PDB file of C-alpha atoms and ligand atoms in Angstrom:
ATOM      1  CA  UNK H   1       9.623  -0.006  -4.212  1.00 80.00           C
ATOM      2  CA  UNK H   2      11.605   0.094  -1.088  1.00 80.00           C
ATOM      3  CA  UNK H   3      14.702   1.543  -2.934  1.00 80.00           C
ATOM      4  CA  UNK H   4      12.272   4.389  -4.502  1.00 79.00           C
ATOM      5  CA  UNK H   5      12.980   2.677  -8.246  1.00 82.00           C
ATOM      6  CA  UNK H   6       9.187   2.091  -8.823  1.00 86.00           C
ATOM      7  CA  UNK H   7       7.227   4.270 -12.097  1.00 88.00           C
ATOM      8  CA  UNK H   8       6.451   6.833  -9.746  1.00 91.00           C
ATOM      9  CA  UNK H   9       5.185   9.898 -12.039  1.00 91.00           C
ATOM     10  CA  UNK H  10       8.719  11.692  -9.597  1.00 91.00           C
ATOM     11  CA  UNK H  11      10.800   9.098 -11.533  1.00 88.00           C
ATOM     12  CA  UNK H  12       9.262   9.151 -14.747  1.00 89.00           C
ATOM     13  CA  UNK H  13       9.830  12.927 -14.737  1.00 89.00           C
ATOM     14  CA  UNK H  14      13.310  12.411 -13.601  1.00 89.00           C
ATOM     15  CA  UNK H  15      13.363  10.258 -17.087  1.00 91.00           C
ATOM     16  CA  UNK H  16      11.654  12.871 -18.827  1.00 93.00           C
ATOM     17  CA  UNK H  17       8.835  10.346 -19.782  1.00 90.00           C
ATOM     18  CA  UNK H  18       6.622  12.962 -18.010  1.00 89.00           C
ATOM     19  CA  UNK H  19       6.436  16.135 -17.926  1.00 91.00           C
ATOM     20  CA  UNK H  20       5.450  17.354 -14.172  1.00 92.00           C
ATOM     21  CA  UNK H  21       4.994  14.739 -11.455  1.00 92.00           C
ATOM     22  CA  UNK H  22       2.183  16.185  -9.533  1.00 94.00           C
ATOM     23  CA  UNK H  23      -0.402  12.616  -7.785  1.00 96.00           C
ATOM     24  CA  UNK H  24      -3.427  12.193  -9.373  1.00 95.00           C
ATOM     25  CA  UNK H  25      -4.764  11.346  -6.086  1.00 96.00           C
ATOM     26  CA  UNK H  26      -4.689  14.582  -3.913  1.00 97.00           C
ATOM     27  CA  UNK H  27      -2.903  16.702  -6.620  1.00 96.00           C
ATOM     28  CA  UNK H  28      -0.978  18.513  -4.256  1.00 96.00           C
ATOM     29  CA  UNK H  29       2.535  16.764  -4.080  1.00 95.00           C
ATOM     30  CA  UNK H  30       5.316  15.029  -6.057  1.00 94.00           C
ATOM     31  CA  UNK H  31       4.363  11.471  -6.389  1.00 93.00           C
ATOM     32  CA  UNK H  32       7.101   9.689  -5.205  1.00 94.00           C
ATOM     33  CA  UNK H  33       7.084   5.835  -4.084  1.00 94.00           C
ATOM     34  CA  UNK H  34       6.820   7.265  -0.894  1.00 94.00           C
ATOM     35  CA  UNK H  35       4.086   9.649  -1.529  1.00 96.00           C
ATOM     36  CA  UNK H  36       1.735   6.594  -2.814  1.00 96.00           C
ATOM     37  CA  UNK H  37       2.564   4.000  -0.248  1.00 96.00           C
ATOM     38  CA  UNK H  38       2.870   6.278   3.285  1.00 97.00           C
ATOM     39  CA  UNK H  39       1.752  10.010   2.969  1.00 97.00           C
ATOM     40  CA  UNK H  40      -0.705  10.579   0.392  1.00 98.00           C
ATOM     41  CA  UNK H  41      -4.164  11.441   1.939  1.00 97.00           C
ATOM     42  CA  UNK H  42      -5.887   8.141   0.391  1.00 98.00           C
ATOM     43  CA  UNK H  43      -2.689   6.141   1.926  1.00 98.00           C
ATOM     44  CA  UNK H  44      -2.638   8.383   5.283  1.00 98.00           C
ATOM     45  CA  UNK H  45      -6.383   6.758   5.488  1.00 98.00           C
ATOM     46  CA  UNK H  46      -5.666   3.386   4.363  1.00 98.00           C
ATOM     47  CA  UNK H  47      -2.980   2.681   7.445  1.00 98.00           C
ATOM     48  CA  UNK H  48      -5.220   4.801   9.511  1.00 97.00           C
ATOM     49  CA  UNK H  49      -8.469   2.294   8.782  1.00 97.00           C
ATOM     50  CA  UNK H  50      -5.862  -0.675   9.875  1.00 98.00           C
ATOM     51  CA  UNK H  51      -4.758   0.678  12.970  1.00 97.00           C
ATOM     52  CA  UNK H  52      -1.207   1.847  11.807  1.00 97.00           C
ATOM     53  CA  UNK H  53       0.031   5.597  12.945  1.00 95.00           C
ATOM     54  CA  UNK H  54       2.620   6.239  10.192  1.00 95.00           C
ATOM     55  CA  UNK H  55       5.003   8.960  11.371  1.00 96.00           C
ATOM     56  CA  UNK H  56       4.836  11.614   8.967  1.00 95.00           C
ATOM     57  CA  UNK H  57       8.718  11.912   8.504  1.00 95.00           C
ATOM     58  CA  UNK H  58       8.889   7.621   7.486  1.00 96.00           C
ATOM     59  CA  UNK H  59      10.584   7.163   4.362  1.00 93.00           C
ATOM     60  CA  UNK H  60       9.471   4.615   1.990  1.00 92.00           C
ATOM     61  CA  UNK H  61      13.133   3.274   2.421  1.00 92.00           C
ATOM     62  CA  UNK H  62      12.422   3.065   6.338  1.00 94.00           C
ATOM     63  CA  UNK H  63       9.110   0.837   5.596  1.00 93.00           C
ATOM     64  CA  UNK H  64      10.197  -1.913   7.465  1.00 93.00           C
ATOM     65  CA  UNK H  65      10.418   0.329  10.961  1.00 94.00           C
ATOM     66  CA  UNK H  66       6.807   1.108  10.468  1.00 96.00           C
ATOM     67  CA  UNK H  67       5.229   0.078  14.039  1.00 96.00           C
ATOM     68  CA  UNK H  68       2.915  -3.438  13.982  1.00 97.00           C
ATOM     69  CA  UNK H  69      -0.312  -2.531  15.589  1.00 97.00           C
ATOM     70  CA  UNK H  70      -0.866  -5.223  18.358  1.00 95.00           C
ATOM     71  CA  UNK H  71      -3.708  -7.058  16.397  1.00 93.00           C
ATOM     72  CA  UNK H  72      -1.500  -7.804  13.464  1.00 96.00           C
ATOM     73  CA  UNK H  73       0.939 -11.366  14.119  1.00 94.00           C
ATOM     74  CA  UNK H  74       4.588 -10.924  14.252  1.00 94.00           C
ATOM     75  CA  UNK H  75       4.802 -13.708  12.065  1.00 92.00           C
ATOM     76  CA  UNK H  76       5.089 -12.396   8.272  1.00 91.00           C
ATOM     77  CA  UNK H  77       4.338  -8.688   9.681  1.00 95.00           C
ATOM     78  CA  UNK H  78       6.898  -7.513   6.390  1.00 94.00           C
ATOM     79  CA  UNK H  79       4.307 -10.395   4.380  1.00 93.00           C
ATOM     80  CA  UNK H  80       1.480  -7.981   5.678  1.00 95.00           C
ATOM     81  CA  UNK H  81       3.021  -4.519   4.744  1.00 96.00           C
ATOM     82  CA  UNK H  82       3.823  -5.951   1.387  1.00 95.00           C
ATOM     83  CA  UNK H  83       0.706  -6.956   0.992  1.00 96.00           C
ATOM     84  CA  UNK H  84      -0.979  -3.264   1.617  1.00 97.00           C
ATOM     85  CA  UNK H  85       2.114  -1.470  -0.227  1.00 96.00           C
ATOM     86  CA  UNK H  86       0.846  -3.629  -3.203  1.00 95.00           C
ATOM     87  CA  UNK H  87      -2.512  -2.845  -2.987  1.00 97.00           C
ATOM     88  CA  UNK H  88      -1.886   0.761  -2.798  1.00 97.00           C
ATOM     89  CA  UNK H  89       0.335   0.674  -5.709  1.00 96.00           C
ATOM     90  CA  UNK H  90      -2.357  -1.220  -7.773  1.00 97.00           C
ATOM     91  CA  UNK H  91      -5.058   1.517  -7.224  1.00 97.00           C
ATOM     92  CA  UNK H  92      -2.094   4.257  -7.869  1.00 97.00           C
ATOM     93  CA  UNK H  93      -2.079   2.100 -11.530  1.00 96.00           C
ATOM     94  CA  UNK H  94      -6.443   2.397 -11.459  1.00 97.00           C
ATOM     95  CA  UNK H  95      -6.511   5.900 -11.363  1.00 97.00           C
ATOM     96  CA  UNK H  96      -3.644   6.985 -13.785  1.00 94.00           C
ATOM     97  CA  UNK H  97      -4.308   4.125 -16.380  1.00 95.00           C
ATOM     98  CA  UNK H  98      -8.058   3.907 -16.434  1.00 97.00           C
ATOM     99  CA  UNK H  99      -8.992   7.490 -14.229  1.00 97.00           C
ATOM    100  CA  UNK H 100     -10.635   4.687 -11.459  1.00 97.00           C
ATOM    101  CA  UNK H 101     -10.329   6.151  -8.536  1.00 97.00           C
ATOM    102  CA  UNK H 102     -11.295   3.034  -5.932  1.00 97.00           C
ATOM    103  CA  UNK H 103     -12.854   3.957  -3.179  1.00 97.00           C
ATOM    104  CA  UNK H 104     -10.737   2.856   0.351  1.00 98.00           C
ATOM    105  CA  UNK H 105     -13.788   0.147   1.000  1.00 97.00           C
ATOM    106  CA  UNK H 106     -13.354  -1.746  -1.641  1.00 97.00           C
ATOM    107  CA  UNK H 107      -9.193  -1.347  -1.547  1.00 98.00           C
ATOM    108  CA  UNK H 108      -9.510  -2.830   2.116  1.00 97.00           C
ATOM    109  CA  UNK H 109     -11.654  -5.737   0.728  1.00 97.00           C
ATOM    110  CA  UNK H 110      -9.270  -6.352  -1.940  1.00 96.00           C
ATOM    111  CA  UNK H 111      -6.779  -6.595   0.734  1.00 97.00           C
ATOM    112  CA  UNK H 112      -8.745  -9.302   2.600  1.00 95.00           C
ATOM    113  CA  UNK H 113      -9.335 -11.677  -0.453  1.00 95.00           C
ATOM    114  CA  UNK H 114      -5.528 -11.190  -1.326  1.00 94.00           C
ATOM    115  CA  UNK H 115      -4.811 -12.195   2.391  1.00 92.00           C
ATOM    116  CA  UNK H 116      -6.928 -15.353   1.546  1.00 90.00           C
ATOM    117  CA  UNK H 117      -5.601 -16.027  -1.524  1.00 89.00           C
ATOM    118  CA  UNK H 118      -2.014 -15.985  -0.074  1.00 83.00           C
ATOM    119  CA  UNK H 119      -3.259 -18.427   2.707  1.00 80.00           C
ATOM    120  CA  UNK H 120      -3.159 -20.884   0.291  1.00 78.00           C
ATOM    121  CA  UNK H 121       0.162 -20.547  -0.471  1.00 76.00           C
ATOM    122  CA  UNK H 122       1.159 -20.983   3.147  1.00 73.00           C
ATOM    123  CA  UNK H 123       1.141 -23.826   5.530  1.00 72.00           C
ATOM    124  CA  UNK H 124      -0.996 -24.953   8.448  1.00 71.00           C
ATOM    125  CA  UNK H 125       1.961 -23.331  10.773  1.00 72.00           C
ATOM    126  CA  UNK H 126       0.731 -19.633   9.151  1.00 76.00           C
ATOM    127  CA  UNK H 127      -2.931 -20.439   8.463  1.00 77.00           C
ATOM    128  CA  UNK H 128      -3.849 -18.557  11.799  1.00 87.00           C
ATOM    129  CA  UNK H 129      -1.577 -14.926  10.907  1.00 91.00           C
ATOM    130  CA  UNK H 130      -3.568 -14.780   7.467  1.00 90.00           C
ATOM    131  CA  UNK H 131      -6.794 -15.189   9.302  1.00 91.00           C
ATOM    132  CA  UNK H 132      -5.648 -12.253  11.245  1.00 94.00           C
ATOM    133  CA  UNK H 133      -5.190 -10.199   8.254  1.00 95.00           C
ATOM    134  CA  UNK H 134      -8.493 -11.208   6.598  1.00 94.00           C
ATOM    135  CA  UNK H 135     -10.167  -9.972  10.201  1.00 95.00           C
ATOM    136  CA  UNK H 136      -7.870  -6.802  10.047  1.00 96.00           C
ATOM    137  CA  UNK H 137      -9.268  -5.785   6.684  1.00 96.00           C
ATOM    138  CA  UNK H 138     -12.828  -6.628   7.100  1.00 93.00           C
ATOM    139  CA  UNK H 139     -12.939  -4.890  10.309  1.00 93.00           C
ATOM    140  CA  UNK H 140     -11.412  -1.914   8.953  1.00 93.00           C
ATOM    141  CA  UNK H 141     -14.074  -2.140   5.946  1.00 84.00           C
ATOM    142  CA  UNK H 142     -17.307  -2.428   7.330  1.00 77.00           C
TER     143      UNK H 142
HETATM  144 ZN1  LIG G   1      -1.162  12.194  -3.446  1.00 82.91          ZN
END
């Protein structure tokens, strides 16, 4: 996803699998892997409900740069944007395959049972920066 190599309707088109690449989301732009994860308006809201100001110039290739709100642990902060970059992608997958769009209350709560679910995969040391996330995302969704 990083490297833009994701089934992004822009490469798909590129492929000529497609034939325009316009989001289904806000049907405005080319969707790109950067247009889904960072600057489409649902996205633009998702890091906006979890405290993140994403610079409007970041490329998807530059996620790593994005800026850690305080309230988020250092520890596994890359874990964490993985974590919403997935989520975002899986909706992305919602609305083209089945025409779901989810609404960003129910993404955020996703996030949170993910966070929980990859507690469990984690040791004692990380149980604490999970329990972060979980509070992040239910915060963010109430
Ligand atoms: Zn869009």
């Amino acid at each position: 996803m990083t490297q833009g190599r994701i089934q992004s309707k822009k490469n798909l088109l590129r492929k000529r699998i497609v034939d325009e690449d316009v989001c289904e989301e806000c049907n405005q732009e080319s969707e790109s892997a950067g247009h889904i994860v960072l600057h489409c308006p649902f996205a633009k809201r998702f890091w906006q409900a979890i405290g993140f100001q994403v610079p409007a110039d970041l490329d998807v290739h530059e996620l790593h740069l994005i800026v850690r709100p305080t309230n988020i642990p250092k520890t596994e902060f890359s874990s964490f944007v993985v974590l919403c970059c997935w989520q975002l992608w899986k909706r992305r997958n919602a609305l083209v395959f089945r025409q779901e769009a989810i609404p960003l209350s129910r993404i955020l709560r996703q996030c949170s049972e993910e966070a929980k679910n990859w507690s469990y995969r984690h040791g004692s040391k990380e149980a604490g920066v999970q329990a972060a996330w979980v509070l992040v995302f239910s915060t963010a969704s109430m």
